[in-house]
Amino acid sequence: SQKIEQNSEALNIQEGKTATLTCNYTNYSPAYLQWYRQDPGRGPVFLLLIRENEKEKRKERLKVTFDTTLKQSLFHITASQPADSATYLCALLSGTYKYIFGTGTRLKVLA
Amino acid sequence: GAVVSQHPSWVICKSGTSVKIECRSLDFQATTMFWYRQFPKQSLMLMATSNEGSKATYEQGVEKDKFLINHASLTLSTLTVTSAHPEDSSFYICSASRTSGGTYNEQFFGPGTRLTVL
């Protein structure tokens, strides 16, 4: 069956360090993978999209990698700040328009 | 640009009543809108996809007679939870996409609606 897995436990890191979040998937061949940020009681906010033919994408302090052989995406936040504390979701494009979301990883950046 | 609003942001209702949630794209025309449900500490689960002017496509296991979706215009979709029960209590989130598919289309999410059924 198709599955998307993210670290289910919360990730606590010290301010200034790099946070690395993992998204693993099985039985998918997604053309696109997205990362979202979700704050408590709010809808997801789009951060980055990476295509299957791209290895890496960057946006300011964010970096996403996409390894279709390992079926894994890594999401990095460099120089993390307490304001980066949130739940981060990965989502895969299934078919032509439908996105399937992972359960998310809660990140807490400690001051 | 690309703002999606939802109304109400939260609602409490009695068991057996119906609740309507609105999703609006404020500054763009949304050919396709999506409705998700999210239980605490769980992922967003897609409930249905609606295209303007046509019937919604429901995901497996979602009762279409219970969750009525109407996408009457390019800027408005509504989700009506009919005869709500406590197990329907959840966080309902909509998203809107500019085109109807075929290639990548970014989804813009609304802020969500917290439904509590007593």
Coordinates of C-alpha atoms in Angstrom, one line a residue:
Chain A
S1 CA 0.0 0.0 0.0
Q2 CA 1.0 3.6 -0.5
K3 CA 2.6 5.2 2.5
I4 CA 4.2 8.5 3.4
E5 CA 6.2 8.6 6.7
Q6 CA 7.7 11.5 8.6
N7 CA 9.4 11.5 11.9
S8 CA 6.4 11.0 14.2
E9 CA 8.2 12.3 17.3
A10 CA 8.9 15.9 17.9
L11 CA 12.3 17.3 17.0
N12 CA 14.0 19.6 19.4
I13 CA 17.0 21.6 18.4
Q14 CA 19.0 24.5 19.7
E15 CA 18.7 27.9 18.1
G16 CA 21.3 28.4 15.4
K17 CA 21.6 24.8 14.5
T18 CA 20.4 23.1 11.3
A19 CA 17.1 21.2 11.5
T20 CA 16.7 18.2 9.2
L21 CA 13.4 16.6 8.7
T22 CA 12.7 13.4 6.8
C23 CA 10.0 12.3 4.4
N24 CA 10.0 8.7 3.2
Y25 CA 7.5 7.2 0.9
T26 CA 6.6 3.8 -0.6
N27 CA 4.7 2.7 -3.6
Y28 CA 4.6 6.2 -5.1
S29 CA 6.4 7.7 -8.1
P30 CA 5.6 11.3 -7.5
A31 CA 6.4 13.9 -10.1
Y32 CA 6.3 16.6 -7.4
L33 CA 6.9 16.8 -3.7
Q34 CA 6.1 19.8 -1.5
W35 CA 6.9 20.9 2.0
Y36 CA 4.4 22.9 4.1
R37 CA 4.5 24.6 7.5
Q38 CA 1.5 24.3 9.7
D39 CA 1.0 26.3 13.0
P40 CA -1.5 25.0 15.6
G41 CA -5.1 25.7 14.6
R42 CA -4.0 27.0 11.2
G43 CA -4.0 25.8 7.6
P44 CA -0.8 24.7 5.9
V45 CA 1.5 27.3 4.3
F46 CA 3.4 26.3 1.2
L47 CA 7.2 26.5 1.5
L48 CA 8.9 24.6 -1.3
L49 CA 8.2 22.4 -4.2
I50 CA 10.7 20.0 -5.8
R51 CA 10.3 18.1 -9.0
E52 CA 11.4 14.5 -9.6
N53 CA 14.2 15.6 -11.9
E54 CA 15.6 18.0 -9.4
K55 CA 18.0 16.9 -6.7
E56 CA 17.9 20.0 -4.6
K57 CA 16.0 23.2 -4.1
R58 CA 16.8 26.2 -1.9
K59 CA 14.9 29.2 -0.6
E60 CA 16.6 31.5 1.8
R61 CA 17.4 29.3 4.9
L62 CA 15.4 26.3 3.5
K63 CA 16.8 23.5 1.5
V64 CA 15.0 20.4 0.1
T65 CA 16.5 17.3 -1.4
F66 CA 14.7 14.7 -3.4
D67 CA 16.1 11.2 -3.9
T68 CA 13.8 9.1 -6.1
T69 CA 16.0 6.1 -5.7
L70 CA 15.8 6.1 -1.9
K71 CA 12.2 7.4 -2.1
Q72 CA 13.1 10.1 0.4
S73 CA 13.1 13.9 0.7
L74 CA 15.0 15.8 3.3
F75 CA 14.0 19.3 4.5
H76 CA 16.7 21.4 6.1
I77 CA 16.3 24.7 8.0
T78 CA 19.7 26.3 8.6
A79 CA 20.4 28.8 11.3
S80 CA 17.1 27.8 13.0
Q81 CA 15.2 30.3 15.1
P82 CA 12.4 29.9 17.7
A83 CA 10.0 31.3 15.1
D84 CA 10.7 28.2 13.0
S85 CA 8.9 26.1 15.6
A86 CA 5.9 24.5 13.9
T87 CA 4.8 21.3 12.3
Y88 CA 6.2 20.6 8.9
L89 CA 4.3 18.4 6.4
C90 CA 5.5 16.8 3.2
A91 CA 3.0 16.1 0.4
L92 CA 3.3 14.1 -2.7
L93 CA 1.5 14.6 -6.0
S94 CA -0.6 11.5 -6.7
G95 CA -2.0 11.4 -10.2
T96 CA -2.3 14.8 -11.9
Y97 CA -3.7 17.1 -9.1
K98 CA -4.2 15.3 -5.9
Y99 CA -1.7 15.7 -3.0
I100 CA -1.3 13.1 -0.3
F101 CA 0.1 14.5 3.0
G102 CA 2.4 12.9 5.5
T103 CA 1.6 13.1 9.2
G104 CA 4.1 15.9 9.8
T105 CA 7.0 16.4 12.2
R106 CA 6.7 18.9 15.0
L107 CA 9.9 21.0 15.2
K108 CA 10.7 23.0 18.3
V109 CA 13.7 25.4 18.2
L110 CA 15.0 26.2 21.7
A111 CA 16.3 29.6 22.5
Chain B
G1 CA -2.0 37.4 -3.8
A2 CA -3.6 33.9 -3.7
V3 CA -5.5 34.3 -0.4
V4 CA -8.1 31.7 0.6
S5 CA -10.5 32.4 3.4
Q6 CA -12.8 30.2 5.3
H7 CA -15.9 31.0 7.3
P8 CA -16.6 30.4 10.1
S9 CA -13.2 29.9 11.7
W10 CA -14.9 27.8 14.4
V11 CA -18.4 26.5 15.1
I12 CA -20.1 24.5 17.8
C13 CA -23.3 22.8 17.1
K14 CA -25.7 20.3 18.5
S15 CA -25.8 16.7 17.3
G16 CA -28.2 16.2 14.5
T17 CA -27.9 19.7 13.1
S18 CA -26.3 20.7 9.8
V19 CA -23.3 23.0 9.5
K20 CA -22.1 24.9 6.4
I21 CA -18.5 25.9 5.9
E22 CA -17.6 28.4 3.2
C23 CA -14.3 28.5 1.3
R24 CA -13.5 31.6 -0.8
S25 CA -10.6 32.4 -3.1
L26 CA -10.2 36.2 -2.6
D27 CA -8.0 37.3 -5.4
F28 CA -8.0 34.6 -7.9
Q29 CA -10.3 32.2 -9.7
A30 CA -10.2 28.7 -8.4
T31 CA -11.2 26.1 -10.9
T32 CA -10.6 23.4 -8.4
M33 CA -11.1 23.3 -4.6
F34 CA -10.2 20.6 -2.2
W35 CA -11.6 19.8 1.2
Y36 CA -9.5 18.1 3.9
R37 CA -10.2 16.9 7.4
Q38 CA -7.5 16.8 10.1
F39 CA -7.8 15.1 13.4
P40 CA -5.5 16.1 16.2
K41 CA -1.9 15.2 15.6
Q42 CA -2.8 13.5 12.3
S43 CA -2.3 14.3 8.7
L44 CA -4.6 16.2 6.4
M45 CA -7.0 13.7 4.8
L46 CA -8.4 14.6 1.5
M47 CA -12.2 14.3 1.6
A48 CA -13.2 15.5 -1.9
T49 CA -12.2 17.5 -4.9
S50 CA -14.6 19.9 -6.5
N51 CA -14.5 21.6 -9.9
E52 CA -16.6 24.6 -10.6
G53 CA -19.9 23.7 -12.1
S54 CA -19.6 20.0 -11.7
K55 CA -20.2 17.4 -9.0
A56 CA -17.5 16.8 -6.4
T57 CA -15.3 13.7 -6.5
Y58 CA -15.2 12.1 -3.1
E59 CA -12.4 10.0 -1.7
Q60 CA -13.0 6.4 -0.7
G61 CA -14.8 6.1 2.6
V62 CA -16.2 9.7 2.6
E63 CA -20.0 9.7 2.6
K64 CA -21.2 12.1 -0.1
D65 CA -24.7 12.4 1.3
K66 CA -23.2 13.4 4.7
F67 CA -20.6 15.9 3.4
L68 CA -22.3 17.9 0.7
I69 CA -20.0 20.0 -1.5
N70 CA -21.1 22.8 -3.8
H71 CA -18.7 24.7 -6.0
A72 CA -21.1 27.1 -7.6
S73 CA -18.7 29.8 -8.7
L74 CA -15.0 30.2 -9.4
T75 CA -14.4 31.8 -6.0
L76 CA -16.7 29.9 -3.6
S77 CA -17.1 26.3 -2.5
T78 CA -19.2 25.2 0.4
L79 CA -19.0 22.1 2.6
T80 CA -22.2 21.2 4.5
V81 CA -21.9 18.6 7.2
T82 CA -25.4 17.2 7.4
S83 CA -26.8 15.7 10.6
A84 CA -23.6 16.2 12.4
H85 CA -22.5 13.8 15.2
P86 CA -19.7 14.1 17.7
E87 CA -17.4 12.0 15.6
D88 CA -17.6 14.6 12.9
S89 CA -15.8 17.0 15.2
S90 CA -12.6 17.9 13.4
F91 CA -10.6 20.6 11.7
Y92 CA -11.8 21.2 8.2
I93 CA -9.4 22.9 5.7
C94 CA -10.0 23.9 2.1
S95 CA -7.5 24.7 -0.5
A96 CA -7.9 26.2 -4.0
S97 CA -6.0 25.7 -7.2
R98 CA -5.9 28.0 -10.2
T99 CA -6.4 25.4 -12.9
S100 CA -8.1 22.0 -13.0
G101 CA -5.0 19.7 -13.4
G102 CA -2.8 18.1 -15.9
T103 CA 0.3 19.7 -14.6
Y104 CA 1.5 21.0 -11.3
N105 CA -0.9 23.4 -9.7
E106 CA 0.0 25.0 -6.4
Q107 CA -2.7 24.7 -3.8
F108 CA -3.4 27.7 -1.5
F109 CA -4.9 26.7 1.8
G110 CA -7.5 28.4 3.9
P111 CA -7.0 28.9 7.6
G112 CA -9.3 26.1 8.6
T113 CA -12.6 25.7 10.4
R114 CA -12.8 24.0 13.8
L115 CA -16.1 22.1 14.1
T116 CA -17.2 20.8 17.5
V117 CA -20.4 18.7 17.7
L118 CA -21.9 18.4 21.1

